[in-house]
Amino acid sequence: MRRKIVAGNWKMNLTPSEAKKLIEAFRPQIDSDEVDVVLCVPAIDIVPVVQALEGSTAKIGAENMYYEERGAYTGEISAEMLTDAGVSYVILGHSERRQYFGETDQLVNKKARKAIEAGLTPIICCGETIEQREEGITLRFIQEQIKSAFSQIPSEDAKKCVVAYEPIWAIGTGHVATTKQAQEVCAAIRKNLEELYGAEVSEAIRILYGGSVNVANAAELFEQPDIDGGLVGGASMKPDFTQIVHFH
Ligand code: 13P
């Protein structure tokens, strides 16, 4: 039985002092023995959020990292910096990073391998544009993203990864995928993973849905057989998040 994950992605929102305030308000309500709760926050918010969450069951995630260990990479953050600061998850290959910062499948793969080596759990994002969906190439496109992201990652490491299916047309639009659409793609991703690693590994990997998740739609989405929780953007900074965490 896969344990569900409810992860928030704050994106480029909340200053360190705003972050601290929000966590203080959330704090008692985001502890859970049933699901893994993860807050993925801007790099500069990591330290105050880790402090504010001390003693909580909630885990901290980063929104990005670089694959080199150290050196002359001005502005970048290494996997080790993240683990040392108390981070255990990292979002990789979010569509906003692909779209605005030119991240490629190859780069996402390099980052994923480094994250795993450092002991971080990567949340590897994939998802199609509206044009690709209308053209009917969604599943083929996502299969390629998955294949590249997992390149050279051995089974025992693949098992620990998390995949987030986030259709680009559903992100920040209020236009959520139907449960049928989301389940269909998540099932296809699991099939892709089965082709790469076999059934035991693909059954162990957690696949999340992201894109306009809110209090009203979370439970139905997360109860689909191949959806193991969600990656929540906008709603993760509202009191709604505390309800989404306890969706069932
Ligand atoms: P929204 O929940 O705001 O649509 O964002 C989804 C997302 O991109 C999470 O990574």
PDB file of N, CA and C in Angstrom, residues 71-148:
ATOM      1  N   GLY A  71      31.211  24.832  -5.983  1.00  0.00           N
ATOM      2  CA  GLY A  71      32.091  25.519  -6.924  1.00  0.00           C
ATOM      3  C   GLY A  71      31.494  26.772  -7.500  1.00  0.00           C
ATOM      4  N   ALA A  72      32.043  27.186  -8.640  1.00  0.00           N
ATOM      5  CA  ALA A  72      31.716  28.477  -9.230  1.00  0.00           C
ATOM      6  C   ALA A  72      30.424  28.394 -10.047  1.00  0.00           C
ATOM      7  N   TYR A  73      29.312  28.318  -9.350  1.00  0.00           N
ATOM      8  CA  TYR A  73      27.989  28.283 -10.001  1.00  0.00           C
ATOM      9  C   TYR A  73      27.117  29.323  -9.313  1.00  0.00           C
ATOM     10  N   THR A  74      27.464  30.564  -9.536  1.00  0.00           N
ATOM     11  CA  THR A  74      26.830  31.684  -8.833  1.00  0.00           C
ATOM     12  C   THR A  74      25.303  31.573  -8.840  1.00  0.00           C
ATOM     13  N   GLY A  75      24.755  31.659  -7.673  1.00  0.00           N
ATOM     14  CA  GLY A  75      23.291  31.666  -7.564  1.00  0.00           C
ATOM     15  C   GLY A  75      22.668  30.297  -7.396  1.00  0.00           C
ATOM     16  N   GLU A  76      23.465  29.240  -7.523  1.00  0.00           N
ATOM     17  CA  GLU A  76      22.878  27.901  -7.443  1.00  0.00           C
ATOM     18  C   GLU A  76      22.963  27.324  -6.029  1.00  0.00           C
ATOM     19  N   ILE A  77      22.215  26.261  -5.800  1.00  0.00           N
ATOM     20  CA  ILE A  77      22.154  25.620  -4.486  1.00  0.00           C
ATOM     21  C   ILE A  77      22.359  24.121  -4.674  1.00  0.00           C
ATOM     22  N   SER A  78      23.263  23.542  -3.881  1.00  0.00           N
ATOM     23  CA  SER A  78      23.582  22.117  -4.070  1.00  0.00           C
ATOM     24  C   SER A  78      22.665  21.234  -3.223  1.00  0.00           C
ATOM     25  N   ALA A  79      22.681  19.959  -3.571  1.00  0.00           N
ATOM     26  CA  ALA A  79      21.883  18.972  -2.824  1.00  0.00           C
ATOM     27  C   ALA A  79      22.345  18.919  -1.369  1.00  0.00           C
ATOM     28  N   GLU A  80      23.654  18.984  -1.173  1.00  0.00           N
ATOM     29  CA  GLU A  80      24.175  18.888   0.191  1.00  0.00           C
ATOM     30  C   GLU A  80      23.766  20.100   1.034  1.00  0.00           C
ATOM     31  N   MET A  81      23.711  21.270   0.399  1.00  0.00           N
ATOM     32  CA  MET A  81      23.254  22.457   1.146  1.00  0.00           C
ATOM     33  C   MET A  81      21.821  22.216   1.636  1.00  0.00           C
ATOM     34  N   LEU A  82      21.045  21.593   0.784  1.00  0.00           N
ATOM     35  CA  LEU A  82      19.644  21.334   1.144  1.00  0.00           C
ATOM     36  C   LEU A  82      19.537  20.332   2.282  1.00  0.00           C
ATOM     37  N   THR A  83      20.241  19.211   2.159  1.00  0.00           N
ATOM     38  CA  THR A  83      20.117  18.188   3.220  1.00  0.00           C
ATOM     39  C   THR A  83      20.635  18.741   4.541  1.00  0.00           C
ATOM     40  N   ASP A  84      21.737  19.500   4.466  1.00  0.00           N
ATOM     41  CA  ASP A  84      22.312  20.057   5.699  1.00  0.00           C
ATOM     42  C   ASP A  84      21.338  21.025   6.379  1.00  0.00           C
ATOM     43  N   ALA A  85      20.516  21.685   5.570  1.00  0.00           N
ATOM     44  CA  ALA A  85      19.553  22.647   6.136  1.00  0.00           C
ATOM     45  C   ALA A  85      18.284  21.964   6.655  1.00  0.00           C
ATOM     46  N   GLY A  86      18.170  20.650   6.410  1.00  0.00           N
ATOM     47  CA  GLY A  86      17.001  19.935   6.934  1.00  0.00           C
ATOM     48  C   GLY A  86      15.936  19.622   5.891  1.00  0.00           C
ATOM     49  N   VAL A  87      16.344  19.682   4.617  1.00  0.00           N
ATOM     50  CA  VAL A  87      15.398  19.413   3.524  1.00  0.00           C
ATOM     51  C   VAL A  87      15.421  17.920   3.189  1.00  0.00           C
ATOM     52  N   SER A  88      14.258  17.340   2.904  1.00  0.00           N
ATOM     53  CA  SER A  88      14.266  15.933   2.503  1.00  0.00           C
ATOM     54  C   SER A  88      13.668  15.662   1.121  1.00  0.00           C
ATOM     55  N   TYR A  89      12.973  16.605   0.554  1.00  0.00           N
ATOM     56  CA  TYR A  89      12.417  16.426  -0.796  1.00  0.00           C
ATOM     57  C   TYR A  89      12.891  17.575  -1.690  1.00  0.00           C
ATOM     58  N   VAL A  90      12.885  17.355  -3.001  1.00  0.00           N
ATOM     59  CA  VAL A  90      13.166  18.475  -3.913  1.00  0.00           C
ATOM     60  C   VAL A  90      12.335  18.312  -5.192  1.00  0.00           C
ATOM     61  N   ILE A  91      11.632  19.361  -5.548  1.00  0.00           N
ATOM     62  CA  ILE A  91      10.864  19.358  -6.806  1.00  0.00           C
ATOM     63  C   ILE A  91      11.861  19.535  -7.941  1.00  0.00           C
ATOM     64  N   LEU A  92      11.761  18.705  -8.963  1.00  0.00           N
ATOM     65  CA  LEU A  92      12.662  18.836 -10.114  1.00  0.00           C
ATOM     66  C   LEU A  92      11.857  18.850 -11.409  1.00  0.00           C
ATOM     67  N   GLY A  93      12.278  19.716 -12.319  1.00  0.00           N
ATOM     68  CA  GLY A  93      11.649  19.740 -13.640  1.00  0.00           C
ATOM     69  C   GLY A  93      10.224  20.261 -13.634  1.00  0.00           C
ATOM     70  N   HIS A  94       9.907  21.146 -12.701  1.00  0.00           N
ATOM     71  CA  HIS A  94       8.570  21.756 -12.735  1.00  0.00           C
ATOM     72  C   HIS A  94       8.404  22.457 -14.086  1.00  0.00           C
ATOM     73  N   SER A  95       7.196  22.472 -14.603  1.00  0.00           N
ATOM     74  CA  SER A  95       6.990  23.047 -15.951  1.00  0.00           C
ATOM     75  C   SER A  95       7.389  24.525 -15.993  1.00  0.00           C
ATOM     76  N   GLU A  96       7.277  25.212 -14.840  1.00  0.00           N
ATOM     77  CA  GLU A  96       7.699  26.627 -14.840  1.00  0.00           C
ATOM     78  C   GLU A  96       9.207  26.740 -15.008  1.00  0.00           C
ATOM     79  N   ARG A  97       9.954  25.804 -14.482  1.00  0.00           N
ATOM     80  CA  ARG A  97      11.407  25.810 -14.676  1.00  0.00           C
ATOM     81  C   ARG A  97      11.753  25.444 -16.114  1.00  0.00           C
ATOM     82  N   ARG A  98      10.983  24.535 -16.671  1.00  0.00           N
ATOM     83  CA  ARG A  98      11.234  24.151 -18.070  1.00  0.00           C
ATOM     84  C   ARG A  98      10.901  25.330 -18.988  1.00  0.00           C
ATOM     85  N   GLN A  99       9.774  25.985 -18.703  1.00  0.00           N
ATOM     86  CA  GLN A  99       9.293  27.062 -19.575  1.00  0.00           C
ATOM     87  C   GLN A  99      10.115  28.345 -19.449  1.00  0.00           C
ATOM     88  N   TYR A 100      10.384  28.783 -18.213  1.00  0.00           N
ATOM     89  CA  TYR A 100      11.043  30.091 -18.043  1.00  0.00           C
ATOM     90  C   TYR A 100      12.549  30.009 -17.905  1.00  0.00           C
ATOM     91  N   PHE A 101      13.060  28.844 -17.530  1.00  0.00           N
ATOM     92  CA  PHE A 101      14.499  28.743 -17.279  1.00  0.00           C
ATOM     93  C   PHE A 101      15.167  27.693 -18.152  1.00  0.00           C
ATOM     94  N   GLY A 102      14.442  27.254 -19.154  1.00  0.00           N
ATOM     95  CA  GLY A 102      15.036  26.384 -20.177  1.00  0.00           C
ATOM     96  C   GLY A 102      15.506  25.024 -19.692  1.00  0.00           C
ATOM     97  N   GLU A 103      14.914  24.494 -18.627  1.00  0.00           N
ATOM     98  CA  GLU A 103      15.359  23.181 -18.152  1.00  0.00           C
ATOM     99  C   GLU A 103      14.934  22.081 -19.125  1.00  0.00           C
ATOM    100  N   THR A 104      15.877  21.221 -19.419  1.00  0.00           N
ATOM    101  CA  THR A 104      15.614  20.122 -20.359  1.00  0.00           C
ATOM    102  C   THR A 104      15.453  18.815 -19.590  1.00  0.00           C
ATOM    103  N   ASP A 105      14.971  17.800 -20.292  1.00  0.00           N
ATOM    104  CA  ASP A 105      14.852  16.464 -19.689  1.00  0.00           C
ATOM    105  C   ASP A 105      16.214  15.977 -19.188  1.00  0.00           C
ATOM    106  N   GLN A 106      17.269  16.286 -19.941  1.00  0.00           N
ATOM    107  CA  GLN A 106      18.615  15.824 -19.567  1.00  0.00           C
ATOM    108  C   GLN A 106      19.057  16.473 -18.254  1.00  0.00           C
ATOM    109  N   LEU A 107      18.764  17.767 -18.135  1.00  0.00           N
ATOM    110  CA  LEU A 107      19.138  18.474 -16.912  1.00  0.00           C
ATOM    111  C   LEU A 107      18.351  17.914 -15.711  1.00  0.00           C
ATOM    112  N   VAL A 108      17.094  17.673 -15.943  1.00  0.00           N
ATOM    113  CA  VAL A 108      16.247  17.122 -14.877  1.00  0.00           C
ATOM    114  C   VAL A 108      16.809  15.767 -14.425  1.00  0.00           C
ATOM    115  N   ASN A 109      17.241  14.966 -15.374  1.00  0.00           N
ATOM    116  CA  ASN A 109      17.822  13.660 -15.046  1.00  0.00           C
ATOM    117  C   ASN A 109      19.101  13.803 -14.215  1.00  0.00           C
ATOM    118  N   LYS A 110      19.963  14.737 -14.608  1.00  0.00           N
ATOM    119  CA  LYS A 110      21.211  14.940 -13.851  1.00  0.00           C
ATOM    120  C   LYS A 110      20.902  15.373 -12.423  1.00  0.00           C
ATOM    121  N   LYS A 111      19.941  16.260 -12.303  1.00  0.00           N
ATOM    122  CA  LYS A 111      19.555  16.738 -10.972  1.00  0.00           C
ATOM    123  C   LYS A 111      18.957  15.592 -10.147  1.00  0.00           C
ATOM    124  N   ALA A 112      18.140  14.770 -10.777  1.00  0.00           N
ATOM    125  CA  ALA A 112      17.488  13.664 -10.059  1.00  0.00           C
ATOM    126  C   ALA A 112      18.542  12.693  -9.534  1.00  0.00           C
ATOM    127  N   ARG A 113      19.543  12.392 -10.368  1.00  0.00           N
ATOM    128  CA  ARG A 113      20.568  11.439  -9.926  1.00  0.00           C
ATOM    129  C   ARG A 113      21.356  11.999  -8.742  1.00  0.00           C
ATOM    130  N   LYS A 114      21.646  13.292  -8.828  1.00  0.00           N
ATOM    131  CA  LYS A 114      22.397  13.916  -7.729  1.00  0.00           C
ATOM    132  C   LYS A 114      21.551  13.974  -6.457  1.00  0.00           C
ATOM    133  N   ALA A 115      20.290  14.310  -6.616  1.00  0.00           N
ATOM    134  CA  ALA A 115      19.397  14.395  -5.449  1.00  0.00           C
ATOM    135  C   ALA A 115      19.372  13.050  -4.723  1.00  0.00           C
ATOM    136  N   ILE A 116      19.217  11.981  -5.474  1.00  0.00           N
ATOM    137  CA  ILE A 116      19.137  10.640  -4.884  1.00  0.00           C
ATOM    138  C   ILE A 116      20.444  10.317  -4.160  1.00  0.00           C
ATOM    139  N   GLU A 117      21.556  10.626  -4.834  1.00  0.00           N
ATOM    140  CA  GLU A 117      22.874  10.350  -4.225  1.00  0.00           C
ATOM    141  C   GLU A 117      23.016  11.076  -2.877  1.00  0.00           C
ATOM    142  N   ALA A 118      22.441  12.255  -2.797  1.00  0.00           N
ATOM    143  CA  ALA A 118      22.554  13.054  -1.563  1.00  0.00           C
ATOM    144  C   ALA A 118      21.518  12.647  -0.507  1.00  0.00           C
ATOM    145  N   GLY A 119      20.624  11.738  -0.865  1.00  0.00           N
ATOM    146  CA  GLY A 119      19.620  11.293   0.101  1.00  0.00           C
ATOM    147  C   GLY A 119      18.333  12.097   0.078  1.00  0.00           C
ATOM    148  N   LEU A 120      18.169  12.908  -0.975  1.00  0.00           N
ATOM    149  CA  LEU A 120      16.916  13.661  -1.124  1.00  0.00           C
ATOM    150  C   LEU A 120      15.920  12.822  -1.926  1.00  0.00           C
ATOM    151  N   THR A 121      14.653  13.038  -1.691  1.00  0.00           N
ATOM    152  CA  THR A 121      13.623  12.401  -2.522  1.00  0.00           C
ATOM    153  C   THR A 121      13.218  13.375  -3.613  1.00  0.00           C
ATOM    154  N   PRO A 122      13.520  13.049  -4.881  1.00  0.00           N
ATOM    155  CA  PRO A 122      13.095  13.963  -5.936  1.00  0.00           C
ATOM    156  C   PRO A 122      11.613  13.824  -6.240  1.00  0.00           C
ATOM    157  N   ILE A 123      10.974  14.943  -6.458  1.00  0.00           N
ATOM    158  CA  ILE A 123       9.589  14.935  -6.963  1.00  0.00           C
ATOM    159  C   ILE A 123       9.723  15.368  -8.419  1.00  0.00           C
ATOM    160  N   ILE A 124       9.704  14.411  -9.312  1.00  0.00           N
ATOM    161  CA  ILE A 124       9.997  14.664 -10.719  1.00  0.00           C
ATOM    162  C   ILE A 124       8.701  15.032 -11.448  1.00  0.00           C
ATOM    163  N   CYS A 125       8.677  16.233 -12.010  1.00  0.00           N
ATOM    164  CA  CYS A 125       7.436  16.715 -12.634  1.00  0.00           C
ATOM    165  C   CYS A 125       7.401  16.431 -14.129  1.00  0.00           C
ATOM    166  N   CYS A 126       6.204  16.156 -14.600  1.00  0.00           N
ATOM    167  CA  CYS A 126       5.982  15.989 -16.034  1.00  0.00           C
ATOM    168  C   CYS A 126       4.583  16.525 -16.339  1.00  0.00           C
ATOM    169  N   GLY A 127       4.316  16.754 -17.604  1.00  0.00           N
ATOM    170  CA  GLY A 127       2.978  17.243 -17.956  1.00  0.00           C
ATOM    171  C   GLY A 127       2.971  17.889 -19.323  1.00  0.00           C
ATOM    172  N   GLU A 128       1.823  17.809 -19.964  1.00  0.00           N
ATOM    173  CA  GLU A 128       1.694  18.263 -21.348  1.00  0.00           C
ATOM    174  C   GLU A 128       1.066  19.656 -21.440  1.00  0.00           C
ATOM    175  N   THR A 129       1.285  20.301 -22.568  1.00  0.00           N
ATOM    176  CA  THR A 129       0.620  21.577 -22.839  1.00  0.00           C
ATOM    177  C   THR A 129      -0.789  21.276 -23.370  1.00  0.00           C
ATOM    178  N   ILE A 130      -1.600  22.309 -23.450  1.00  0.00           N
ATOM    179  CA  ILE A 130      -2.953  22.122 -23.993  1.00  0.00           C
ATOM    180  C   ILE A 130      -2.893  21.715 -25.473  1.00  0.00           C
ATOM    181  N   GLU A 131      -1.903  22.272 -26.188  1.00  0.00           N
ATOM    182  CA  GLU A 131      -1.759  21.936 -27.614  1.00  0.00           C
ATOM    183  C   GLU A 131      -1.446  20.445 -27.774  1.00  0.00           C
ATOM    184  N   GLN A 132      -0.555  19.948 -26.926  1.00  0.00           N
ATOM    185  CA  GLN A 132      -0.204  18.516 -27.017  1.00  0.00           C
ATOM    186  C   GLN A 132      -1.412  17.645 -26.694  1.00  0.00           C
ATOM    187  N   ARG A 133      -2.185  18.061 -25.694  1.00  0.00           N
ATOM    188  CA  ARG A 133      -3.396  17.286 -25.368  1.00  0.00           C
ATOM    189  C   ARG A 133      -4.362  17.282 -26.547  1.00  0.00           C
ATOM    190  N   GLU A 134      -4.551  18.455 -27.137  1.00  0.00           N
ATOM    191  CA  GLU A 134      -5.507  18.532 -28.251  1.00  0.00           C
ATOM    192  C   GLU A 134      -5.021  17.753 -29.466  1.00  0.00           C
ATOM    193  N   GLU A 135      -3.721  17.679 -29.604  1.00  0.00           N
ATOM    194  CA  GLU A 135      -3.145  16.909 -30.718  1.00  0.00           C
ATOM    195  C   GLU A 135      -3.197  15.403 -30.466  1.00  0.00           C
ATOM    196  N   GLY A 136      -3.508  15.027 -29.216  1.00  0.00           N
ATOM    197  CA  GLY A 136      -3.597  13.607 -28.876  1.00  0.00           C
ATOM    198  C   GLY A 136      -2.248  12.953 -28.618  1.00  0.00           C
ATOM    199  N   ILE A 137      -1.241  13.760 -28.264  1.00  0.00           N
ATOM    200  CA  ILE A 137       0.092  13.168 -28.053  1.00  0.00           C
ATOM    201  C   ILE A 137       0.521  13.193 -26.579  1.00  0.00           C
ATOM    202  N   THR A 138      -0.439  13.424 -25.686  1.00  0.00           N
ATOM    203  CA  THR A 138      -0.115  13.525 -24.254  1.00  0.00           C
ATOM    204  C   THR A 138       0.684  12.326 -23.747  1.00  0.00           C
ATOM    205  N   LEU A 139       0.168  11.129 -23.960  1.00  0.00           N
ATOM    206  CA  LEU A 139       0.795   9.961 -23.339  1.00  0.00           C
ATOM    207  C   LEU A 139       2.186   9.698 -23.911  1.00  0.00           C
ATOM    208  N   ARG A 140       2.321   9.953 -25.210  1.00  0.00           N
ATOM    209  CA  ARG A 140       3.624   9.735 -25.853  1.00  0.00           C
ATOM    210  C   ARG A 140       4.646  10.744 -25.314  1.00  0.00           C
ATOM    211  N   PHE A 141       4.201  11.994 -25.180  1.00  0.00           N
ATOM    212  CA  PHE A 141       5.091  13.050 -24.691  1.00  0.00           C
ATOM    213  C   PHE A 141       5.538  12.755 -23.255  1.00  0.00           C
ATOM    214  N   ILE A 142       4.595  12.357 -22.432  1.00  0.00           N
ATOM    215  CA  ILE A 142       4.929  12.101 -21.029  1.00  0.00           C
ATOM    216  C   ILE A 142       5.822  10.861 -20.896  1.00  0.00           C
ATOM    217  N   GLN A 143       5.585   9.881 -21.735  1.00  0.00           N
ATOM    218  CA  GLN A 143       6.440   8.691 -21.719  1.00  0.00           C
ATOM    219  C   GLN A 143       7.910   9.084 -21.948  1.00  0.00           C
ATOM    220  N   GLU A 144       8.117  10.011 -22.892  1.00  0.00           N
ATOM    221  CA  GLU A 144       9.484  10.488 -23.168  1.00  0.00           C
ATOM    222  C   GLU A 144      10.062  11.220 -21.963  1.00  0.00           C
ATOM    223  N   GLN A 145       9.257  12.078 -21.348  1.00  0.00           N
ATOM    224  CA  GLN A 145       9.735  12.817 -20.165  1.00  0.00           C
ATOM    225  C   GLN A 145      10.144  11.840 -19.051  1.00  0.00           C
ATOM    226  N   ILE A 146       9.338  10.817 -18.865  1.00  0.00           N
ATOM    227  CA  ILE A 146       9.611   9.841 -17.795  1.00  0.00           C
ATOM    228  C   ILE A 146      10.874   9.040 -18.126  1.00  0.00           C
ATOM    229  N   LYS A 147      10.947   8.594 -19.367  1.00  0.00           N
ATOM    230  CA  LYS A 147      12.102   7.791 -19.777  1.00  0.00           C
ATOM    231  C   LYS A 147      13.398   8.580 -19.573  1.00  0.00           C
ATOM    232  N   SER A 148      13.405   9.847 -19.981  1.00  0.00           N
ATOM    233  CA  SER A 148      14.608  10.669 -19.825  1.00  0.00           C
ATOM    234  C   SER A 148      14.903  10.946 -18.357  1.00  0.00           C
TER     235      SER A 148
END
